[in-house]
Amino acid sequence: MKRRKIVLVAGVFPPGVGGMQNYYYNLSKHTKHEMTVIAPVYPDSDYAAFDKEQSYRTIRGSFMRGERADVTSWGRLFRQVRRTLRKEEPEVTVYGYVLIGFIGLLFKLFGGRRYIISVHGMDMLMFRRFIGLNQIVKLILRQADGVLANSEFTRRLVEEYGVQASRIGIVHPGVESLFRSKPADEALLRQHDLEGKYVLMSVGRLVTRKGHDRVIEAMPAIIRHIPNAVYVIVGDGPDRGRLEKLAETVGVAGRVRFVGGVSGSEKLNDYYNVANQFIMVSRQLEKGDAEGFGIVYLEAASARVPVIAGRSGGASEAVLDGVTGLLVEPESLMEITDAVVRLASDTPLRERLVREGYKRAKQQFQHDVLAGVFDQYAGRICARPAVRYKRARKNAVERMRS
């Protein structure tokens, strides 16, 4: 495979914390191409020391601070991308957020530079309510040399914008190899009063689509079948206050543990290993919020924890129903309860799901494997003849009209 020069314009990146941050970091770390990353500044972290340890080159600047963008930051980012493209002369630029891709569109129309848009699901839904923005998104996607989706679910959303299937590639999020099964941390059990308890666990940002509220509402029925059940919620977010109040209203405040955010994958692995089941019943909301994939399901599977997911968005790709876990209708408290009780009582089923989930996570979703998929896809895009910018402008006008 020919080594290509690639610039990644990442709206989020470590040391920021989150699934998208890890996605772009691991593509950059494991790719065989020559990668330069344009990333935000995180004022409260030693990002310079972090960058120094990496094999790829990172450019940070005042164009974006702490993942917060405003009107002026777009101009600064545009100028930074322009300087980088002139200096690096990459064969393709990858934009890590669909609206940032407007910069890629401009450089294609007025310079013929190739670009790829990376999308994650929610960004393919959130602009559809706004006619003007939706038209811009459509143009950015249709004019792109390639669109990189994180799941089949996301790929289908991209196709709805009229993007040809041949230009869409899929690179799933990957699982760090350190997620593994190990004895439960006794100090952690004592810290959260989990000794002798049957632990259900969710890991994720506390936002409505993740479905923490539905699991809390199902807890009274779950407790009737599993008297020592507790629900441990790892993560933080804007929904925490509402969820704490809901637990009190439902009468299960003493059975729900709000852990807050956990720093570091090793510590998170310790939490997975005190769980008897992992559950996150994500659902798609009317405003366009959806789970694009859900790497936490595969992290739990890597730790040999049985998983339950909501039948929504890309979660059905992260969890294969009846093969590597169970899918439930995320709004059905009965289905949630039945799935939890079934995993707790059916030992052969639980062991089979754990075995197959672990195998799939370790064989198909390791970062080096997925980076290889990215490398082949990016290589194909770079090998295509470049479109002259006058023709690119003409194509853009035609696609706007269509």
Short mmCIF file of N, CA and C in Angstrom, two decimals, residues 234-296:
data_model
loop_
_atom_site.label_atom_id
_atom_site.label_comp_id
_atom_site.label_asym_id
_atom_site.label_seq_id
_atom_site.Cartn_x
_atom_site.Cartn_y
_atom_site.Cartn_z
N VAL A 234 -22.11 5.24 35.44
CA VAL A 234 -20.79 5.86 35.29
C VAL A 234 -20.87 6.91 34.20
N GLY A 235 -20.51 8.15 34.55
CA GLY A 235 -20.57 9.24 33.58
C GLY A 235 -21.27 10.44 34.18
N ASP A 236 -21.19 11.55 33.48
CA ASP A 236 -21.84 12.77 33.96
C ASP A 236 -22.44 13.50 32.76
N GLY A 237 -23.22 14.52 33.05
CA GLY A 237 -23.85 15.25 31.95
C GLY A 237 -25.05 16.04 32.41
N PRO A 238 -25.70 16.73 31.50
CA PRO A 238 -26.78 17.64 31.86
C PRO A 238 -28.02 16.98 32.44
N ASP A 239 -28.18 15.68 32.24
CA ASP A 239 -29.38 14.99 32.72
C ASP A 239 -29.25 14.48 34.15
N ARG A 240 -28.11 14.70 34.79
CA ARG A 240 -27.90 14.08 36.10
C ARG A 240 -28.96 14.49 37.12
N GLY A 241 -29.24 15.77 37.22
CA GLY A 241 -30.24 16.23 38.19
C GLY A 241 -31.59 15.60 37.96
N ARG A 242 -32.02 15.53 36.72
CA ARG A 242 -33.31 14.93 36.38
C ARG A 242 -33.33 13.46 36.76
N LEU A 243 -32.22 12.76 36.50
CA LEU A 243 -32.17 11.32 36.79
C LEU A 243 -32.16 11.06 38.29
N GLU A 244 -31.46 11.89 39.05
CA GLU A 244 -31.46 11.72 40.51
C GLU A 244 -32.86 11.93 41.07
N LYS A 245 -33.55 12.93 40.56
CA LYS A 245 -34.93 13.19 41.01
C LYS A 245 -35.85 12.04 40.61
N LEU A 246 -35.64 11.49 39.40
CA LEU A 246 -36.46 10.38 38.94
C LEU A 246 -36.28 9.16 39.84
N ALA A 247 -35.03 8.88 40.24
CA ALA A 247 -34.77 7.73 41.12
C ALA A 247 -35.51 7.89 42.44
N GLU A 248 -35.58 9.12 42.95
CA GLU A 248 -36.32 9.37 44.19
C GLU A 248 -37.82 9.18 43.96
N THR A 249 -38.32 9.70 42.85
CA THR A 249 -39.75 9.60 42.55
C THR A 249 -40.19 8.16 42.40
N VAL A 250 -39.36 7.36 41.73
CA VAL A 250 -39.69 5.95 41.50
C VAL A 250 -39.51 5.12 42.77
N GLY A 251 -38.75 5.66 43.72
CA GLY A 251 -38.54 4.95 44.99
C GLY A 251 -37.33 4.04 44.99
N VAL A 252 -36.36 4.32 44.11
CA VAL A 252 -35.18 3.45 44.04
C VAL A 252 -33.89 4.23 44.24
N ALA A 253 -33.98 5.39 44.88
CA ALA A 253 -32.78 6.22 45.07
C ALA A 253 -31.67 5.45 45.77
N GLY A 254 -32.04 4.57 46.70
CA GLY A 254 -31.03 3.78 47.42
C GLY A 254 -30.43 2.66 46.58
N ARG A 255 -31.01 2.40 45.42
CA ARG A 255 -30.52 1.33 44.54
C ARG A 255 -29.81 1.87 43.29
N VAL A 256 -29.67 3.18 43.18
CA VAL A 256 -29.00 3.78 42.02
C VAL A 256 -27.77 4.54 42.51
N ARG A 257 -26.61 4.23 41.93
CA ARG A 257 -25.35 4.87 42.30
C ARG A 257 -24.89 5.76 41.15
N PHE A 258 -24.76 7.05 41.41
CA PHE A 258 -24.22 7.98 40.41
C PHE A 258 -22.74 8.16 40.70
N VAL A 259 -21.92 7.55 39.88
CA VAL A 259 -20.47 7.55 40.09
C VAL A 259 -19.83 8.83 39.59
N GLY A 260 -20.38 9.43 38.53
CA GLY A 260 -19.74 10.57 37.89
C GLY A 260 -18.75 10.10 36.84
N GLY A 261 -18.00 11.04 36.30
CA GLY A 261 -17.03 10.70 35.26
C GLY A 261 -15.87 9.92 35.82
N VAL A 262 -15.32 9.03 35.02
CA VAL A 262 -14.17 8.21 35.41
C VAL A 262 -13.03 8.53 34.45
N SER A 263 -11.88 8.84 35.00
CA SER A 263 -10.73 9.24 34.19
C SER A 263 -9.82 8.05 33.93
N GLY A 264 -9.56 7.78 32.66
CA GLY A 264 -8.61 6.73 32.30
C GLY A 264 -9.27 5.40 32.01
N SER A 265 -8.78 4.72 30.98
CA SER A 265 -9.36 3.44 30.56
C SER A 265 -9.14 2.34 31.58
N GLU A 266 -8.00 2.35 32.26
CA GLU A 266 -7.74 1.32 33.27
C GLU A 266 -8.76 1.39 34.39
N LYS A 267 -9.06 2.60 34.84
CA LYS A 267 -10.06 2.77 35.91
C LYS A 267 -11.43 2.36 35.41
N LEU A 268 -11.75 2.72 34.16
CA LEU A 268 -13.04 2.33 33.60
C LEU A 268 -13.14 0.82 33.50
N ASN A 269 -12.05 0.16 33.15
CA ASN A 269 -12.05 -1.30 33.10
C ASN A 269 -12.34 -1.91 34.47
N ASP A 270 -11.84 -1.26 35.52
CA ASP A 270 -12.14 -1.73 36.88
C ASP A 270 -13.64 -1.68 37.15
N TYR A 271 -14.31 -0.64 36.65
CA TYR A 271 -15.76 -0.54 36.84
C TYR A 271 -16.50 -1.62 36.07
N TYR A 272 -16.11 -1.85 34.83
CA TYR A 272 -16.75 -2.93 34.07
C TYR A 272 -16.66 -4.26 34.84
N ASN A 273 -15.56 -4.47 35.52
CA ASN A 273 -15.32 -5.76 36.17
C ASN A 273 -16.01 -5.92 37.52
N VAL A 274 -16.77 -4.92 37.95
CA VAL A 274 -17.63 -5.12 39.12
C VAL A 274 -19.08 -5.30 38.69
N ALA A 275 -19.33 -5.27 37.36
CA ALA A 275 -20.69 -5.37 36.85
C ALA A 275 -21.08 -6.82 36.55
N ASN A 276 -22.32 -7.16 36.84
CA ASN A 276 -22.89 -8.44 36.42
C ASN A 276 -23.52 -8.35 35.04
N GLN A 277 -24.02 -7.16 34.71
CA GLN A 277 -24.58 -6.90 33.38
C GLN A 277 -24.27 -5.46 33.00
N PHE A 278 -24.09 -5.24 31.69
CA PHE A 278 -24.00 -3.89 31.17
C PHE A 278 -25.29 -3.59 30.42
N ILE A 279 -25.86 -2.40 30.65
CA ILE A 279 -27.12 -2.06 30.00
C ILE A 279 -27.11 -0.58 29.62
N MET A 280 -27.45 -0.31 28.38
CA MET A 280 -27.65 1.06 27.92
C MET A 280 -28.69 1.01 26.80
N VAL A 281 -29.90 1.43 27.12
CA VAL A 281 -31.02 1.27 26.17
C VAL A 281 -31.24 2.58 25.42
N SER A 282 -30.28 2.94 24.59
CA SER A 282 -30.35 4.19 23.84
C SER A 282 -31.56 4.21 22.92
N ARG A 283 -32.07 5.41 22.69
CA ARG A 283 -33.21 5.57 21.80
C ARG A 283 -33.01 6.81 20.94
N GLN A 284 -33.70 6.84 19.81
CA GLN A 284 -33.61 7.99 18.91
C GLN A 284 -34.69 8.99 19.28
N LEU A 285 -34.31 10.24 19.42
CA LEU A 285 -35.24 11.28 19.82
C LEU A 285 -35.73 12.05 18.60
N GLU A 286 -36.87 12.70 18.76
CA GLU A 286 -37.48 13.43 17.65
C GLU A 286 -36.59 14.56 17.15
N LYS A 287 -35.79 15.15 18.02
CA LYS A 287 -34.95 16.28 17.61
C LYS A 287 -33.73 15.83 16.82
N GLY A 288 -33.59 14.53 16.58
CA GLY A 288 -32.51 14.04 15.75
C GLY A 288 -31.33 13.49 16.52
N ASP A 289 -31.50 13.27 17.82
CA ASP A 289 -30.43 12.73 18.65
C ASP A 289 -30.51 11.20 18.60
N ALA A 290 -29.40 10.55 18.21
CA ALA A 290 -29.40 9.09 18.09
C ALA A 290 -28.01 8.55 18.39
N GLU A 291 -27.96 7.29 18.76
CA GLU A 291 -26.70 6.61 19.02
C GLU A 291 -26.13 6.12 17.69
N GLY A 292 -25.00 6.70 17.28
CA GLY A 292 -24.42 6.32 16.00
C GLY A 292 -23.83 4.93 15.99
N PHE A 293 -23.31 4.48 17.14
CA PHE A 293 -22.75 3.13 17.25
C PHE A 293 -22.82 2.66 18.70
N GLY A 294 -21.89 3.08 19.54
CA GLY A 294 -21.90 2.68 20.95
C GLY A 294 -20.75 1.76 21.30
N ILE A 295 -19.54 2.32 21.39
CA ILE A 295 -18.35 1.50 21.65
C ILE A 295 -18.35 0.91 23.05
N VAL A 296 -19.12 1.52 23.98
CA VAL A 296 -19.14 1.01 25.36
C VAL A 296 -19.65 -0.43 25.43
#
